[in-house]
Short mmCIF file of C-alpha atoms and ligand atoms in Angstrom, two decimals:
data_model
loop_
_atom_site.label_atom_id
_atom_site.label_comp_id
_atom_site.label_asym_id
_atom_site.label_seq_id
_atom_site.Cartn_x
_atom_site.Cartn_y
_atom_site.Cartn_z
CA UNK A 25 -54.19 135.62 -2.51
CA UNK A 26 -55.37 136.34 1.01
CA UNK A 27 -54.44 138.78 3.24
CA UNK A 28 -53.25 137.28 6.19
CA UNK A 29 -54.66 140.23 8.31
CA UNK A 30 -57.95 140.76 7.14
CA UNK A 31 -58.47 137.96 4.81
CA UNK A 32 -59.32 140.80 1.94
CA UNK A 33 -58.31 139.75 -1.36
CA UNK A 34 -55.08 141.53 -2.59
CA UNK A 35 -53.37 141.84 -5.59
CA UNK A 36 -49.64 141.47 -6.44
CA UNK A 37 -46.86 144.37 -6.69
CA UNK A 38 -43.41 143.21 -7.75
CA UNK A 39 -41.79 139.93 -8.28
CA UNK A 40 -38.33 139.11 -7.55
CA UNK A 41 -37.95 136.18 -8.80
CA UNK A 42 -37.18 132.83 -7.55
CA UNK A 43 -34.10 133.43 -4.17
CA UNK A 44 -32.53 131.07 -1.78
CA UNK A 45 -33.41 132.74 1.70
CA UNK A 46 -31.17 135.74 2.27
CA UNK A 47 -29.36 133.83 6.01
CA UNK A 48 -28.95 130.76 4.37
CA UNK A 49 -25.26 131.40 3.94
CA UNK A 50 -23.52 127.90 2.24
CA UNK A 51 -20.41 126.36 3.77
CA UNK A 52 -19.10 125.50 -0.21
CA UNK A 53 -20.17 127.29 -2.68
CA UNK A 54 -20.50 123.69 -4.36
CA UNK A 55 -23.33 123.30 -1.52
CA UNK A 56 -27.47 122.33 -3.27
CA UNK A 57 -29.33 125.45 -2.99
CA UNK A 58 -32.79 125.42 -2.46
CA UNK A 59 -34.65 128.73 -4.01
CA UNK A 60 -38.20 130.34 -2.96
CA UNK A 61 -40.10 132.09 -5.26
CA UNK A 62 -39.85 136.14 -4.10
CA UNK A 63 -43.79 138.01 -4.71
CA UNK A 64 -45.32 141.15 -2.63
CA UNK A 65 -49.16 141.54 -2.34
CA UNK A 66 -51.16 144.50 -0.70
CA UNK A 67 -54.38 143.92 0.37
CA UNK A 68 -56.56 145.60 -0.85
CA UNK A 69 -58.73 146.70 2.17
CA UNK A 70 -56.36 146.61 5.20
CA UNK A 71 -53.29 147.98 3.04
CA UNK A 72 -51.61 145.07 4.45
CA UNK A 73 -48.45 144.23 2.71
CA UNK A 74 -47.29 140.61 2.86
CA UNK A 75 -44.74 138.23 1.03
CA UNK A 76 -47.19 135.71 -1.14
CA UNK A 77 -45.09 132.64 0.10
CA UNK A 78 -44.15 131.89 3.52
CA UNK A 79 -41.14 129.38 4.43
CA UNK A 80 -41.56 127.62 7.39
CA UNK A 81 -40.23 129.00 10.46
CA UNK A 82 -38.06 126.58 12.06
CA UNK A 83 -36.55 126.67 8.55
CA UNK A 84 -35.91 129.55 8.73
CA UNK A 85 -34.82 130.11 12.61
CA UNK A 86 -33.84 127.55 14.61
CA UNK A 87 -30.16 127.94 13.60
CA UNK A 88 -29.97 131.82 12.37
CA UNK A 89 -26.39 132.91 11.50
CA UNK A 90 -27.90 136.60 12.05
CA UNK A 91 -26.36 137.95 14.73
CA UNK A 92 -27.16 142.05 15.92
CA UNK A 93 -23.75 144.19 15.10
CA UNK A 94 -21.63 145.91 17.38
CA UNK A 95 -22.54 149.23 16.37
CA UNK A 96 -22.79 153.04 17.79
CA UNK A 97 -25.87 153.72 15.72
CA UNK A 98 -27.77 150.17 17.52
CA UNK A 99 -26.28 152.35 20.98
CA UNK A 100 -27.84 155.27 20.19
CA UNK A 101 -30.69 153.36 19.25
CA UNK A 102 -31.66 152.06 22.56
CA UNK A 103 -30.93 154.79 24.01
CA UNK A 104 -33.53 157.65 21.97
CA UNK A 105 -36.33 153.82 22.26
CA UNK A 106 -35.35 154.01 25.94
CA UNK A 107 -35.19 157.63 26.44
CA UNK A 108 -39.06 157.89 24.64
CA UNK A 109 -40.53 154.82 26.33
CA UNK A 110 -39.08 155.95 29.65
CA UNK A 111 -40.35 160.13 29.74
CA UNK A 112 -44.15 158.61 27.89
CA UNK A 113 -44.22 156.57 31.33
CA UNK A 114 -44.62 153.57 28.73
CA UNK A 115 -41.56 152.22 30.78
CA UNK A 116 -39.85 152.59 34.30
CA UNK A 117 -37.44 151.36 36.72
CA UNK A 118 -40.25 149.19 39.13
CA UNK A 119 -40.50 147.56 35.38
CA UNK A 120 -40.29 143.61 34.20
CA UNK A 121 -39.51 143.77 30.54
CA UNK A 122 -40.23 141.10 27.78
CA UNK A 123 -38.46 141.08 24.52
CA UNK A 124 -39.56 139.07 21.98
CA UNK A 125 -36.83 138.06 19.06
CA UNK A 126 -34.37 139.07 21.82
CA UNK A 127 -31.73 137.52 19.59
CA UNK A 128 -27.86 138.21 21.22
CA UNK A 129 -29.80 140.27 24.07
CA UNK A 130 -28.12 144.32 23.10
CA UNK A 131 -31.30 145.46 23.35
CA UNK A 132 -31.63 143.97 26.65
CA UNK A 133 -27.80 144.77 28.29
CA UNK A 134 -28.51 148.54 27.39
CA UNK A 135 -31.94 148.64 28.87
CA UNK A 136 -30.98 146.03 32.56
CA UNK A 137 -30.02 148.43 34.77
CA UNK A 138 -32.02 151.06 34.12
CA UNK A 139 -35.60 148.48 35.21
CA UNK A 140 -36.32 145.97 37.55
CA UNK A 141 -35.59 142.53 35.30
CA UNK A 142 -35.70 141.69 31.38
CA UNK A 143 -36.67 138.81 29.84
CA UNK A 144 -35.37 137.89 26.47
CA UNK A 145 -37.45 135.14 24.05
CA UNK A 146 -35.26 133.66 20.58
CA UNK A 147 -36.57 130.69 18.51
CA UNK A 148 -32.69 130.61 17.71
CA UNK A 149 -30.36 127.57 19.25
CA UNK A 150 -27.15 128.91 18.93
CA UNK A 151 -28.41 132.40 19.22
CA UNK A 152 -29.74 132.01 22.93
CA UNK A 153 -26.78 130.53 24.54
CA UNK A 154 -25.04 133.43 22.99
CA UNK A 155 -27.38 135.75 25.24
CA UNK A 156 -27.12 133.97 28.36
CA UNK A 157 -23.79 133.68 27.96
CA UNK A 158 -23.61 137.15 28.24
CA UNK A 159 -25.80 137.56 30.99
CA UNK A 160 -29.27 138.26 29.80
CA UNK A 161 -32.24 135.18 30.43
CA UNK A 162 -33.45 133.56 27.43
CA UNK A 163 -36.11 131.58 26.36
CA UNK A 164 -34.92 129.41 23.69
CA UNK A 165 -38.59 129.29 21.99
CA UNK A 166 -41.00 130.78 18.72
CA UNK A 167 -42.93 133.43 21.44
CA UNK A 168 -47.14 131.86 21.24
CA UNK A 169 -50.01 131.11 23.32
CA UNK A 170 -47.57 127.88 24.79
CA UNK A 171 -44.77 129.93 25.10
CA UNK A 172 -46.42 133.24 27.06
CA UNK A 173 -48.03 130.99 29.57
CA UNK A 174 -45.09 128.86 30.13
CA UNK A 175 -43.13 132.09 30.36
CA UNK A 176 -45.99 133.26 32.69
CA UNK A 177 -45.90 130.35 34.79
CA UNK A 178 -42.09 130.77 35.62
CA UNK A 179 -41.22 134.23 35.88
CA UNK A 180 -45.31 136.48 36.00
CA UNK A 181 -46.76 138.73 34.29
CA UNK A 182 -44.44 141.71 32.08
CA UNK A 183 -45.41 145.53 32.79
CA UNK A 184 -43.80 146.01 28.53
CA UNK A 185 -42.94 143.29 25.73
CA UNK A 186 -41.40 145.08 23.55
CA UNK A 187 -40.78 143.22 19.84
CA UNK A 188 -38.11 144.15 17.93
CA UNK A 189 -37.95 143.75 13.70
CA UNK A 190 -39.88 140.37 15.08
CA UNK A 191 -43.36 140.72 13.64
CA UNK A 192 -42.95 140.56 10.52
CA UNK A 193 -40.62 137.54 10.42
CA UNK A 194 -44.14 134.85 11.50
CA UNK A 195 -46.33 134.09 8.35
CA UNK A 196 -49.43 134.37 10.68
CA UNK A 197 -48.64 137.07 13.55
CA UNK A 198 -52.49 137.01 14.83
CA UNK A 199 -49.40 133.47 16.88
CA UNK A 200 -48.33 136.64 18.43
CA UNK A 201 -50.57 138.83 19.37
CA UNK A 202 -52.52 135.60 21.10
CA UNK A 203 -49.18 135.14 23.03
CA UNK A 204 -49.04 139.09 23.21
CA UNK A 205 -53.27 138.62 24.30
CA UNK A 206 -52.42 135.68 27.24
CA UNK A 207 -48.93 137.38 28.64
CA UNK A 208 -49.08 140.70 28.92
CA UNK A 209 -50.04 142.59 32.34
CA UNK A 210 -53.64 144.00 31.95
CA UNK A 211 -52.61 147.63 31.61
CA UNK A 212 -49.15 146.67 30.13
CA UNK A 213 -47.69 148.05 26.97
CA UNK A 214 -47.19 146.17 23.71
CA UNK A 215 -44.09 148.03 22.10
CA UNK A 216 -43.21 146.79 18.10
CA UNK A 217 -40.20 148.00 16.44
CA UNK A 218 -40.21 146.78 12.13
CA UNK A 219 -39.20 148.60 8.50
CA UNK A 220 -42.23 150.71 7.98
CA UNK A 221 -43.13 149.95 4.35
CA UNK A 222 -43.86 153.68 3.65
CA UNK A 223 -39.77 154.87 3.95
CA UNK A 224 -39.12 151.49 2.45
CA UNK A 225 -40.93 152.24 -0.75
CA UNK A 226 -39.90 156.64 -0.33
CA UNK A 227 -36.53 155.22 -0.41
CA UNK A 228 -36.63 152.81 -2.96
CA UNK A 229 -35.44 149.88 -1.10
CA UNK A 230 -36.34 146.59 -3.27
CA UNK A 231 -33.84 144.48 -1.20
CA UNK A 232 -35.99 144.40 2.86
CA UNK A 233 -37.58 141.57 0.92
CA UNK A 234 -36.73 139.32 1.43
CA UNK A 235 -38.26 135.65 2.85
CA UNK A 236 -37.70 136.32 6.70
CA UNK A 237 -39.97 139.73 5.71
CA UNK A 238 -43.23 138.43 5.36
CA UNK A 239 -44.84 141.57 6.41
CA UNK A 240 -44.03 145.69 5.13
CA UNK A 241 -45.74 147.06 8.60
CA UNK A 242 -47.99 150.73 7.98
CA UNK A 243 -49.96 151.83 10.45
CA UNK A 244 -53.08 150.78 8.66
CA UNK A 245 -52.53 147.15 8.40
CA UNK A 246 -51.30 147.41 11.47
CA UNK A 247 -54.12 148.90 13.13
CA UNK A 248 -56.18 146.47 11.91
CA UNK A 249 -54.05 143.15 13.03
CA UNK A 250 -53.97 145.02 16.78
CA UNK A 251 -57.84 145.61 16.58
CA UNK A 252 -58.36 142.00 16.01
CA UNK A 253 -57.04 140.93 19.44
CA UNK A 254 -58.85 144.37 21.36
CA UNK A 255 -55.97 146.44 21.41
CA UNK A 256 -54.85 149.94 20.45
CA UNK A 257 -52.44 152.23 19.13
CA UNK A 258 -51.83 154.90 21.59
CA UNK A 259 -48.27 156.34 19.84
CA UNK A 260 -46.31 155.81 17.57
CA UNK A 261 -42.31 157.27 17.62
CA UNK A 262 -40.39 157.21 13.88
CA UNK A 263 -36.72 156.08 13.68
CA UNK A 264 -34.05 156.20 11.06
CA UNK A 265 -32.47 152.90 12.41
CA UNK A 266 -32.93 149.68 9.04
CA UNK A 267 -33.48 152.10 6.52
CA UNK A 268 -36.75 154.10 8.48
CA UNK A 269 -38.39 152.34 10.96
CA UNK A 270 -41.86 152.80 12.84
CA UNK A 271 -42.40 151.67 16.38
CA UNK A 272 -46.28 151.37 17.85
CA UNK A 273 -47.11 151.57 20.81
CA UNK A 274 -49.81 149.53 21.56
CA UNK A 275 -52.40 148.80 25.00
CA UNK A 276 -55.82 146.82 25.42
CA UNK A 277 -58.63 148.63 24.04
CA UNK A 278 -60.41 149.06 27.98
CA UNK A 279 -57.26 150.71 28.93
CA UNK A 280 -56.52 153.38 27.38
CA UNK A 281 -56.34 156.35 28.51
CA UNK A 282 -54.35 158.65 26.75
CA UNK A 283 -53.28 158.64 22.49
CA UNK A 284 -51.21 160.88 21.18
CA UNK A 285 -51.07 162.70 18.95
CA UNK A 286 -48.43 160.88 16.96
CA UNK A 287 -51.39 158.52 15.56
CA UNK A 288 -53.25 160.99 14.21
CA UNK A 289 -50.82 162.86 12.36
CA UNK A 290 -48.20 159.74 10.98
CA UNK A 291 -51.82 157.64 9.41
CA UNK A 292 -53.18 161.19 7.83
CA UNK A 293 -49.21 161.26 6.09
CA UNK A 294 -49.76 157.72 5.72
CA UNK A 295 -52.97 158.11 3.83
CA UNK A 296 -51.53 161.24 1.98
CA UNK A 297 -48.47 158.87 0.66
CA UNK A 298 -49.48 155.77 0.36
CA UNK A 299 -51.34 154.35 -2.34
CA UNK A 300 -51.51 152.00 -5.15
CA UNK A 301 -49.40 154.53 -7.30
CA UNK A 302 -47.29 154.44 -5.57
CA UNK A 303 -46.29 150.68 -5.47
CA UNK A 304 -46.40 151.20 -9.05
CA UNK A 305 -43.60 153.90 -8.37
CA UNK A 306 -41.78 151.97 -6.29
CA UNK A 307 -41.96 148.20 -8.98
CA UNK A 308 -40.36 149.54 -11.54
CA UNK A 309 -37.74 152.04 -9.67
CA UNK A 310 -36.87 148.38 -8.28
CA UNK A 311 -36.36 147.50 -12.46
CA UNK A 312 -34.29 150.84 -12.41
CA UNK A 313 -31.75 150.59 -9.58
CA UNK A 314 -30.95 147.13 -11.37
CA UNK A 315 -29.77 148.20 -14.19
CA UNK A 316 -27.93 150.91 -12.80
CA UNK A 317 -26.46 148.82 -11.20
CA UNK A 318 -25.79 146.49 -13.26
CA UNK A 319 -24.18 149.09 -15.93
CA UNK A 320 -22.14 150.96 -13.16
CA UNK A 321 -20.86 147.93 -12.42
CA UNK A 322 -19.57 146.31 -16.11
CA UNK A 323 -17.44 149.77 -16.65
CA UNK A 324 -16.19 149.33 -13.20
CA UNK A 325 -15.06 146.25 -14.15
CA UNK A 326 -14.12 146.62 -17.74
CA UNK A 327 -12.00 149.38 -16.45
CA UNK A 328 -10.63 146.69 -14.13
CA UNK A 329 -11.67 147.34 -10.73
CA UNK A 330 -11.81 145.46 -8.36
CA UNK A 331 -15.62 145.52 -6.33
CA UNK A 332 -16.20 143.58 -3.00
CA UNK A 333 -19.78 144.06 -0.89
CA UNK A 334 -19.46 144.85 2.53
CA UNK A 335 -21.84 143.48 4.83
CA UNK A 336 -23.71 140.31 4.04
CA UNK A 337 -27.12 141.07 4.94
CA UNK A 338 -30.03 139.27 3.98
CA UNK A 339 -31.13 142.07 1.94
CA UNK A 340 -27.77 142.25 0.67
CA UNK A 341 -28.94 139.19 -1.30
CA UNK A 342 -32.20 139.95 -2.79
CA UNK A 343 -29.64 143.35 -3.82
CA UNK A 344 -27.31 140.87 -6.08
CA UNK A 345 -29.77 138.13 -6.72
CA UNK A 346 -32.12 140.28 -8.36
CA UNK A 347 -29.13 141.45 -10.55
CA UNK A 348 -27.38 138.86 -11.29
CA UNK A 349 -24.24 139.39 -9.73
CA UNK A 350 -21.81 136.03 -9.08
CA UNK A 351 -19.02 135.90 -7.75
CA UNK A 352 -17.67 135.96 -11.11
CA UNK A 353 -17.78 139.65 -10.98
CA UNK A 354 -18.01 140.12 -7.17
CA UNK A 355 -14.92 138.11 -5.22
CA UNK A 356 -15.60 138.88 -1.94
CA UNK A 357 -17.70 140.31 0.93
CA UNK A 358 -16.65 141.93 4.59
CA UNK A 359 -18.64 141.74 7.23
CA UNK A 360 -17.97 141.44 10.96
CA UNK A 361 -20.05 138.23 12.33
CA UNK A 362 -17.21 135.46 13.13
CA UNK A 363 -19.82 133.07 12.39
CA UNK A 364 -21.01 134.07 9.34
CA UNK A 365 -17.08 134.67 8.01
CA UNK A 366 -15.66 131.91 5.53
CA UNK A 367 -19.01 130.88 4.81
CA UNK A 368 -20.27 131.92 1.26
CA UNK A 369 -23.38 133.65 0.34
CA UNK A 370 -26.45 131.80 -1.62
CA UNK A 371 -26.54 131.58 -5.42
CA UNK A 372 -23.81 134.73 -6.01
CA UNK A 373 -21.25 132.40 -4.03
CA UNK A 374 -19.79 135.43 -3.02
CA UNK A 375 -16.71 134.77 0.39
CA UNK A 376 -16.71 136.34 3.52
CA UNK A 377 -14.40 137.30 4.78
CA UNK A 378 -13.44 139.77 7.99
CA UNK A 379 -12.84 143.32 7.90
CA UNK A 380 -9.53 142.60 8.96
CA UNK A 381 -8.92 140.96 5.47
CA UNK A 382 -11.11 143.28 4.01
CA UNK A 383 -9.15 146.33 4.54
CA UNK A 384 -5.54 144.67 4.72
CA UNK A 385 -6.17 144.23 0.73
CA UNK A 386 -8.98 146.77 -0.14
CA UNK A 387 -10.55 147.28 -2.80
CA UNK A 388 -11.52 150.27 -5.42
CA UNK A 389 -14.76 149.84 -4.79
CA UNK A 390 -17.02 148.32 -1.95
CA UNK A 391 -21.09 148.17 -3.02
CA UNK A 392 -22.98 148.77 0.72
CA UNK A 393 -24.48 145.86 1.09
CA UNK A 394 -24.73 147.26 4.46
CA UNK A 395 -26.22 150.36 3.25
CA UNK A 396 -27.76 151.11 6.78
CA UNK A 397 -24.56 151.62 8.65
CA UNK A 398 -23.07 153.68 6.01
CA UNK A 399 -21.46 156.56 8.11
CA UNK A 400 -19.96 153.86 10.61
CA UNK A 401 -18.85 152.19 8.13
CA UNK A 402 -16.89 154.66 6.34
CA UNK A 403 -15.65 155.86 9.33
CA UNK A 404 -14.33 152.87 9.91
CA UNK A 405 -12.58 152.54 6.69
CA UNK A 406 -11.76 155.63 6.38
CA UNK A 407 -9.89 155.99 10.62
CA UNK A 408 -8.05 152.20 9.41
CA UNK A 409 -6.48 154.61 6.83
CA UNK A 410 -7.82 153.72 3.28
CA UNK A 411 -8.89 156.93 1.73
CA UNK A 412 -8.62 155.03 -1.59
CA UNK A 413 -11.44 152.79 -2.02
CA UNK A 414 -14.48 154.31 -2.97
CA UNK A 415 -18.32 153.30 -1.85
CA UNK A 416 -21.91 152.77 -4.11
CA UNK A 417 -24.78 153.07 -2.52
CA UNK A 418 -27.71 151.52 -3.63
CA UNK A 419 -30.50 153.38 -2.13
CA UNK A 420 -32.57 155.61 -2.15
CA UNK A 421 -30.39 155.98 -5.36
CA UNK A 422 -27.51 154.81 -6.62
CA UNK A 423 -24.54 156.90 -5.82
CA UNK A 424 -20.80 157.12 -5.14
CA UNK A 425 -18.90 157.80 -2.38
P1 LIG B 5 -28.32 144.33 8.92
C1 LIG B 5 -31.45 141.81 9.68
O1 LIG B 5 -31.18 142.22 7.91
C2 LIG B 5 -32.31 140.74 9.80
P2 LIG B 5 -29.75 142.35 7.85
C3 LIG B 5 -33.62 140.52 9.63
N1 LIG B 5 -33.93 139.17 9.67
C4 LIG B 5 -33.87 141.99 10.28
O2 LIG B 5 -35.41 141.86 10.17
C5 LIG B 5 -33.42 142.75 10.06
O3 LIG B 5 -31.79 143.15 10.06
C6 LIG B 5 -33.67 143.72 10.78
C7 LIG B 5 -22.46 143.45 9.12
N2 LIG B 5 -21.79 145.17 9.52
O4 LIG B 5 -28.20 144.96 10.62
C8 LIG B 5 -23.27 143.21 10.13
C9 LIG B 5 -20.27 145.12 9.52
O5 LIG B 5 -19.66 143.78 8.75
O6 LIG B 5 -28.40 145.57 8.10
C10 LIG B 5 -24.19 142.62 10.01
O7 LIG B 5 -24.03 141.19 8.54
N3 LIG B 5 -19.39 145.82 9.62
C11 LIG B 5 -33.71 140.40 11.56
O8 LIG B 5 -29.19 141.14 7.53
C12 LIG B 5 -24.36 143.74 8.66
O9 LIG B 5 -23.43 143.85 8.56
C13 LIG B 5 -20.36 147.17 10.50
O10 LIG B 5 -19.39 148.17 11.09
O11 LIG B 5 -30.21 143.40 5.35
C14 LIG B 5 -25.45 144.55 8.85
O12 LIG B 5 -26.44 143.85 8.31
C15 LIG B 5 -21.80 146.83 10.96
C16 LIG B 5 -22.74 147.72 11.33
C17 LIG B 5 -22.50 145.70 10.05
O13 LIG B 5 -29.75 143.51 9.33
#
C-alpha cells in the first residue's frame, strides 16, 4: 500500500488477523462483534510504520471507554514532563497551553496552577463531560483546521500545543498538523508524545498494535511529517511510560534558534537499530510469545489453577485475540475503570470486574494485560494482603512474578 505520511510504497511487516476494535467493550457477550484486519506496514522511504486498514475516527472515539487511570506512575510522568519542558524554556507561568486528545483532563489538572491558562480538546462526548465536571475547560471536537480556527477565535493563540498519545490515533496526521499550523503562535512549541516504535520493537510489544494505533512513530517518520508542514524537531525526550514513549518537541523551522543534541543522539541510535531485520525479528517474536503463553496457560489450567487478566486494556485485547484465548480459559478481567466494569472484552467475552471484587476472590495467576503498570499493580495487590496470586508478564519475554 502507500505511506500516509510521504506517499512512498509500504511493505507488510505483520498480520495479526481479523480483530474487533480494542475498546469496543460489549454490554452482553451475545452482542454482534464486527472484526477488521490488523496489518502493520513499513514505508520504504520515510520508515513510517502504519496500520494498513484504518477505521473511521468517529466510530472509534465519539463514545469512548478509555479513561486515563489514576496512577502514581502517570503522576510522576506528568511531573517529569512538565519539569523538563519548564527547565528547557518551552513552557512557563505565562503560557497558554492547549492539549489535543486531553481525555478527562488529568495532565491539564496537573499543570493548571503552574501556567497561565489551559484548554483541552477531545472528540469523545462522554469523556469531555468528565473533564469539564473536573474543572478543565474542554472543547468537544476532533482537532483539525476548522476546530483550530474556532479555538483561535474563542480562546486566542496558544504558546504551546501538547498532544499526548493521539497523533497515532488519526488515519491522516496531516489533518492534525494543519490544525497546529493554523493555531500555534509563530514562535510556539509543539510537543507530541507517543509510544516509540524502537521500544515497541525492542520489547516485542506486538500488543501495541490495534485499530486506534494507526501510526508507530520513529524519529525519521516524525521528521518527515513535521517537515511537510514547515516544522522541525528541537528536542527529544524518552520516557518509560506506556512501555517506552518518545516526546518530540518541535517548532516552525524559521523560528528554530537552537536544536538540543538529544535529536542527533537519538537519531543515530535509531538508525543503528531500527532496520528491516529488526522488524522481521519483531514479527517472529510475536509468534514465539503467543506459543509460550498458550503453552503456559494450558499447563496452568491442566493443573486446575485459576487465571484472570488484570487490566481491560486496548493492548490486552490484541494479545488475547491473537492468542485465541476466551472466557472458557480466563473467566474474568479486573479493571479500576468504572465505565468498563460489567462489560465484556470483545471476542474473548471475558467479563470485567472491579479491583475490589477481583481482590476479594483472587485467582492463582493474573495475566498482566496492563503490564505497563506492573510495579504499581503488583504493589496494590500485595498491599491488599494477597501474597498468593502470581503475575504472568508477557513482555519483553514471558515470565512469572
Ligand atoms: P493503559 C490506552 O491503551 C488507549 P490501553 C489509547 N489508545 C492509548 O494510546 C494508550 O492508552 C496510551 C486499568 N488499571 O493505560 C485502567 C487498573 O485496573 O495501559 C485501564 O483500563 N488498575 C488511548 O488501554 C488499564 O488498566 C491500576 O492500578 O492499553 C490501563 O490501560 C492501573 C494503574 C490501571 O492503556
